[in-house]
PDB file of C-alpha atoms in Angstrom:
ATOM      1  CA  UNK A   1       7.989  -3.577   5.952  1.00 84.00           C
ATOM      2  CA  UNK A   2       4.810  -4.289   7.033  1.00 90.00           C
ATOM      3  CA  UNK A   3       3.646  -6.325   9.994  1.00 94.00           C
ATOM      4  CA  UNK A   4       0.106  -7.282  11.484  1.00 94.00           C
ATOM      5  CA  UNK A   5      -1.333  -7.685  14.931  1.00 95.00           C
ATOM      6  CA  UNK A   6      -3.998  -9.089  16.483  1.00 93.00           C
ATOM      7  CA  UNK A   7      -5.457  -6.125  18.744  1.00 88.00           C
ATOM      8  CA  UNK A   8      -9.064  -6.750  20.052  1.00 86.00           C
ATOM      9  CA  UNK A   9     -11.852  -8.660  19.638  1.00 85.00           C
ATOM     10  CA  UNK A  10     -14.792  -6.377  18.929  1.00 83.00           C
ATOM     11  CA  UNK A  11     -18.449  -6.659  18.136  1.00 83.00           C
ATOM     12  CA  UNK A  12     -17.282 -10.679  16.958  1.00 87.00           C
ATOM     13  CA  UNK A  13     -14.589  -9.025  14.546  1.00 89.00           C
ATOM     14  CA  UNK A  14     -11.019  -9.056  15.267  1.00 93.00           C
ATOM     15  CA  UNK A  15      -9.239  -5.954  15.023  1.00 93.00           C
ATOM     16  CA  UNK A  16      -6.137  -5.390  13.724  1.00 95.00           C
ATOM     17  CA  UNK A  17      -2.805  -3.120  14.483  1.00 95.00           C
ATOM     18  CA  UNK A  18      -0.553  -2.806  11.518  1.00 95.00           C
ATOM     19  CA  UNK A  19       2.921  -1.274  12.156  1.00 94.00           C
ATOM     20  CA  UNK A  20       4.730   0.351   9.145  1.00 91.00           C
ATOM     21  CA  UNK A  21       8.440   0.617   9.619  1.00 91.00           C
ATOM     22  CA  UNK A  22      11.525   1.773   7.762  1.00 89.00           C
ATOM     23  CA  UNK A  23      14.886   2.972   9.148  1.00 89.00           C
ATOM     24  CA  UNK A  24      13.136   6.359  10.133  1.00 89.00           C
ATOM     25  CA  UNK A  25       9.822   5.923  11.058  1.00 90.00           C
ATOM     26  CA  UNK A  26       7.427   3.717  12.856  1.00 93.00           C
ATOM     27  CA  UNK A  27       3.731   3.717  11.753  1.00 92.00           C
ATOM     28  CA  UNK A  28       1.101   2.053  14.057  1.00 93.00           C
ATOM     29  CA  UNK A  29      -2.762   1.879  12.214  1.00 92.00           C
ATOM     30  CA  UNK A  30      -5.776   0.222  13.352  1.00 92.00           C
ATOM     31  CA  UNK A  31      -8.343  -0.783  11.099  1.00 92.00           C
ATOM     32  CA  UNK A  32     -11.291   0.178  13.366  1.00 91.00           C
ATOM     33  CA  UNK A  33     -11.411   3.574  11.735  1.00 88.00           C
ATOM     34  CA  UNK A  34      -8.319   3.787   9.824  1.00 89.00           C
ATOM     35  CA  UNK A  35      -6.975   4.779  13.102  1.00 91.00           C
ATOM     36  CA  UNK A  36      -3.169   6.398  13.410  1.00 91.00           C
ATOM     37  CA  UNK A  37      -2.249   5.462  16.917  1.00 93.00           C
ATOM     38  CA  UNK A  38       1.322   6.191  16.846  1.00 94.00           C
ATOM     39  CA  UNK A  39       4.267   7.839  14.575  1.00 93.00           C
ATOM     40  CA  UNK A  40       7.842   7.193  15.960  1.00 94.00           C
ATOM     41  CA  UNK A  41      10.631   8.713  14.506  1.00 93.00           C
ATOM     42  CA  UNK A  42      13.650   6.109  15.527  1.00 93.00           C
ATOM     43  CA  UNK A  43      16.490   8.027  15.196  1.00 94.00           C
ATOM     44  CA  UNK A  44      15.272  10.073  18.221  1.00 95.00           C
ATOM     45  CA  UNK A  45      12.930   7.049  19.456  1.00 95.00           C
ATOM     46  CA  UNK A  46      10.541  10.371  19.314  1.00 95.00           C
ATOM     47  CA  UNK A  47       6.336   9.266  19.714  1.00 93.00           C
ATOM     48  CA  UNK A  48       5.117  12.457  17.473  1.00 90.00           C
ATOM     49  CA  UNK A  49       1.168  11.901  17.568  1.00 89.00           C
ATOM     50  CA  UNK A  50      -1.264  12.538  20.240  1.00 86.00           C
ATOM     51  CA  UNK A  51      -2.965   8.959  21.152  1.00 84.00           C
ATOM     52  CA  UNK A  52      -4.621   6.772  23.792  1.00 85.00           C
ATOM     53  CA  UNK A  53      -3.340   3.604  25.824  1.00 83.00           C
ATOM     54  CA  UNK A  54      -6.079   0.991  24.717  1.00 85.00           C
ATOM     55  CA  UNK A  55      -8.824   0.550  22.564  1.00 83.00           C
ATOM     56  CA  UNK A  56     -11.611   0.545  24.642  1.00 85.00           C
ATOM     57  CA  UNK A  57     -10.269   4.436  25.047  1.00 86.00           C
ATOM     58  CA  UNK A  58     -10.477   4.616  20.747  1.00 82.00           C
ATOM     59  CA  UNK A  59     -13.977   3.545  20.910  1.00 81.00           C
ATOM     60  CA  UNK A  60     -14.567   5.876  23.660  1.00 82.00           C
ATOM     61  CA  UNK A  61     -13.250   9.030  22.650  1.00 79.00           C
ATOM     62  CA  UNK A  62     -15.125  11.777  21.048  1.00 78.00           C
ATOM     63  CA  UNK A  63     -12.352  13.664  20.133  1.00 80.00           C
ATOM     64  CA  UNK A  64     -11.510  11.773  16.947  1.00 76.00           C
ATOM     65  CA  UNK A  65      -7.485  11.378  18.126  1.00 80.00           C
ATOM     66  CA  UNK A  66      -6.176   9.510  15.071  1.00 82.00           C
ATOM     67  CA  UNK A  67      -9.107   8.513  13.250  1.00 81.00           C
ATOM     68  CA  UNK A  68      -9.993   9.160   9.893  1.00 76.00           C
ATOM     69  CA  UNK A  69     -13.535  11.108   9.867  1.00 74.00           C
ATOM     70  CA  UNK A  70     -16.317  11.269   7.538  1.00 72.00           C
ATOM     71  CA  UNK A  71     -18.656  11.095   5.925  1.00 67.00           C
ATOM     72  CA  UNK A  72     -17.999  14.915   6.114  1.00 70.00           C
ATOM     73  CA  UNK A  73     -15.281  16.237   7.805  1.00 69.00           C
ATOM     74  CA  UNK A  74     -17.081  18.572   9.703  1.00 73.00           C
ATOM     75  CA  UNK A  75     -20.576  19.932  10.882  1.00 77.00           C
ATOM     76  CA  UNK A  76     -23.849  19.519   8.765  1.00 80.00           C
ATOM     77  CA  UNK A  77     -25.862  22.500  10.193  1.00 84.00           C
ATOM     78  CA  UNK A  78     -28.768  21.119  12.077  1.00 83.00           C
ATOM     79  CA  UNK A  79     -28.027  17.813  10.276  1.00 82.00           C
ATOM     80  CA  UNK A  80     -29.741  18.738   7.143  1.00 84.00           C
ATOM     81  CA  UNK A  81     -28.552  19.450   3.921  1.00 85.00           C
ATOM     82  CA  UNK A  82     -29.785  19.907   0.453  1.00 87.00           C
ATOM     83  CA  UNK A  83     -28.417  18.388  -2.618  1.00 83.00           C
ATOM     84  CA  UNK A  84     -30.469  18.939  -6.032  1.00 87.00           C
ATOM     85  CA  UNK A  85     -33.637  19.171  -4.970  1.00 91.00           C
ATOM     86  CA  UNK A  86     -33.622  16.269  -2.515  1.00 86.00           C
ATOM     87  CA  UNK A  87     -33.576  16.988   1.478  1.00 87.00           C
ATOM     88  CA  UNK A  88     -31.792  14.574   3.233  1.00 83.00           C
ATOM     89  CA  UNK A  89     -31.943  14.459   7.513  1.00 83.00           C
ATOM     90  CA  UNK A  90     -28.502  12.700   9.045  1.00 80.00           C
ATOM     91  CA  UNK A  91     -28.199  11.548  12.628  1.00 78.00           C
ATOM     92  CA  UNK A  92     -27.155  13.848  14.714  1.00 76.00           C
ATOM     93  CA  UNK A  93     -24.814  13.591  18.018  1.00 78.00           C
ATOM     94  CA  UNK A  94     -25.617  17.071  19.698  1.00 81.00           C
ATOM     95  CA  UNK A  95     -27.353  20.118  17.581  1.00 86.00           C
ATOM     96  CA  UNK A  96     -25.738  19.046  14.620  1.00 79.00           C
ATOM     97  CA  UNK A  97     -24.450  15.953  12.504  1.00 77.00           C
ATOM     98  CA  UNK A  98     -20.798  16.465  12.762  1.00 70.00           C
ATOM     99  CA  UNK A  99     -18.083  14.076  11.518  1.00 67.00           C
ATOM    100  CA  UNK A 100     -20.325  11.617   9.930  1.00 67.00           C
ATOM    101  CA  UNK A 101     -22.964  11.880  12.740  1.00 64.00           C
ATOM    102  CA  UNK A 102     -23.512   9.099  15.162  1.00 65.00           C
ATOM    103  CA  UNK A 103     -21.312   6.652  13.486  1.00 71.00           C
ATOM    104  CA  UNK A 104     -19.174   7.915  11.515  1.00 76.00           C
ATOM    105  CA  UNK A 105     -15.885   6.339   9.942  1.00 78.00           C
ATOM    106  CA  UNK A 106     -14.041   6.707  13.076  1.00 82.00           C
ATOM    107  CA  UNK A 107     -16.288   3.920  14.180  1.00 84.00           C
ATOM    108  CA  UNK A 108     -16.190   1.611  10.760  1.00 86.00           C
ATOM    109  CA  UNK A 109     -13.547  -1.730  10.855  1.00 90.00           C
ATOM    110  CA  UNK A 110     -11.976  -0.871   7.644  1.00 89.00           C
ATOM    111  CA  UNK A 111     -11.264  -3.694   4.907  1.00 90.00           C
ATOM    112  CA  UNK A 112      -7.224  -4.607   5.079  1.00 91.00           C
ATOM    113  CA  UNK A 113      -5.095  -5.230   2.473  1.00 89.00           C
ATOM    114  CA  UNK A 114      -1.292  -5.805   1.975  1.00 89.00           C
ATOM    115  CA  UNK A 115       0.173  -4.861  -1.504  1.00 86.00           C
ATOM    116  CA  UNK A 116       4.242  -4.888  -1.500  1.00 84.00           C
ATOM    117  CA  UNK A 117       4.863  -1.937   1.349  1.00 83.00           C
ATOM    118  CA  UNK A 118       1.199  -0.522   0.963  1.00 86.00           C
ATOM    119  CA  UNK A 119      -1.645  -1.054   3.523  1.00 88.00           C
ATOM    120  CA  UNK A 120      -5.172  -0.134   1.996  1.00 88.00           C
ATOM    121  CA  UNK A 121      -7.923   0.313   4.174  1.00 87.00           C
ATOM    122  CA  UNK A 122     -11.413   0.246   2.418  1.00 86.00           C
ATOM    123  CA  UNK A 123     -14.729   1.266   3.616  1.00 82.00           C
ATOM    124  CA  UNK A 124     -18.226   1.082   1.608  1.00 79.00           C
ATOM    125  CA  UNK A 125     -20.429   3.791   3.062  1.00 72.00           C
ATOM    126  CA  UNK A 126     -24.146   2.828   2.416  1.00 66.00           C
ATOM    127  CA  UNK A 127     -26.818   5.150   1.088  1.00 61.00           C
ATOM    128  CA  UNK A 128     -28.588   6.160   4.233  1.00 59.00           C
ATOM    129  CA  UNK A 129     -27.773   9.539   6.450  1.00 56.00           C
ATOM    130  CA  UNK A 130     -26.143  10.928   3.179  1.00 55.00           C
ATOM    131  CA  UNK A 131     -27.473  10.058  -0.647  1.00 50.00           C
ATOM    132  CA  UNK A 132     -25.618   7.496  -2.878  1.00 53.00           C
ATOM    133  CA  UNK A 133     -22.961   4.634  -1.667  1.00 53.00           C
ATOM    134  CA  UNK A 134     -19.660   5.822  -0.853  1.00 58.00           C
ATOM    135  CA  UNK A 135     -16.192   3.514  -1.146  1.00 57.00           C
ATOM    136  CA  UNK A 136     -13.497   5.171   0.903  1.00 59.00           C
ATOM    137  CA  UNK A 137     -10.125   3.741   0.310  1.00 59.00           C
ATOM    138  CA  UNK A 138      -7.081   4.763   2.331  1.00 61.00           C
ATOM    139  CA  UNK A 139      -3.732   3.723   1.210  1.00 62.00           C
ATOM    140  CA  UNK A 140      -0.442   3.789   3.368  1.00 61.00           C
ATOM    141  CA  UNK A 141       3.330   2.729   2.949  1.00 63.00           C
ATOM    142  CA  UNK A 142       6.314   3.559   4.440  1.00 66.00           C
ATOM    143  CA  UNK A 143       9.290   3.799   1.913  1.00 64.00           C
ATOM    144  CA  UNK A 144      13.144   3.193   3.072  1.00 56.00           C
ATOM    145  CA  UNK A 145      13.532   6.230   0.462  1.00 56.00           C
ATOM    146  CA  UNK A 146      14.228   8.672   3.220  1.00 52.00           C
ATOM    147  CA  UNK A 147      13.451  11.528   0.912  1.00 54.00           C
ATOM    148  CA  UNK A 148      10.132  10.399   1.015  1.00 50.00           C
ATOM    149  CA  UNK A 149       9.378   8.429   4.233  1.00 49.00           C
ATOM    150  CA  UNK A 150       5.938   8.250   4.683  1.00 53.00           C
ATOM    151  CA  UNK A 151       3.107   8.632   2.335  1.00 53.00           C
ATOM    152  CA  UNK A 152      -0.897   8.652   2.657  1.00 52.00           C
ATOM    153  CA  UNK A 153      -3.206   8.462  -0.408  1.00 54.00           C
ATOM    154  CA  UNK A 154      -7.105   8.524  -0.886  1.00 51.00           C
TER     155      UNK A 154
END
């Protein structure tokens, strides 16, 4: 089961909560970066995941707690890389581009869909910092199979 929240109001867009929930597990996601803010596991009313009170402290944070990162999932040396022939420059937030560079997809307000007991979060990445578009989908569920509980797919 899937259920949807209004959660903040941010640059003029509204952002969203969505909790995933089965007998086992309870699966909190924003859609400002694809964001896991919480994983309880009922039966112990366990919170498993590292996360932060508000979102004001999402936005904040330069830690990444939760969020999906990218473009690259790490540091671009000097925020400059080569790819056939072609030099491109990213922005860079300290010596080097790292995690997508100034805003990266922690910082994006995902698409949102609902299919059966799937959430998809999409997010088109524009030619700019790196070369070519770039359409990141992220698909969730939470099954009441408890074999298989929770599952993420790109």
């Amino acid at each position: 089961m899937i259920k949807q929240y209004p959660y903040f109001s941010h640059n003029q867009e509204l952002i969203t909560l969505f909790v995933l929930e089965n007998t086992f597990l309870k699966v909190s996601i924003l859609d400002y970066g694809a964001t896991l803010t919480s994983i309880i596991y009922k039966p112990l009313n366990r919170e498993t995941t590292l996360g932060l009170s508000d979102f004001e402290d999402y936005r904040k944070q330069k830690f990444y707690l939760g969020a999906l990162v990218g473009r690259v999932a790490n540091r671009i040396n000097s925020g400059r890389f080569t790819l056939n022939d072609v030099t491109y420059q990213c922005t860079m937030n300290g010596p080097h581009s790292l995690h997508g560079g100034i805003v990266g997809f922690d910082q994006a307000h995902f698409k949102s869909e609902i299919k059966g007991d799937s959430l998809i979060l999409t997010h088109l990445s524009k030619d700019g910092d790196h070369p070519t578009h770039l359409l990141q989908p992220q698909c969730g569920s939470v099954s009441t199979d408890p074999q298989s509980s929770a599952q993420t797919q790109q």
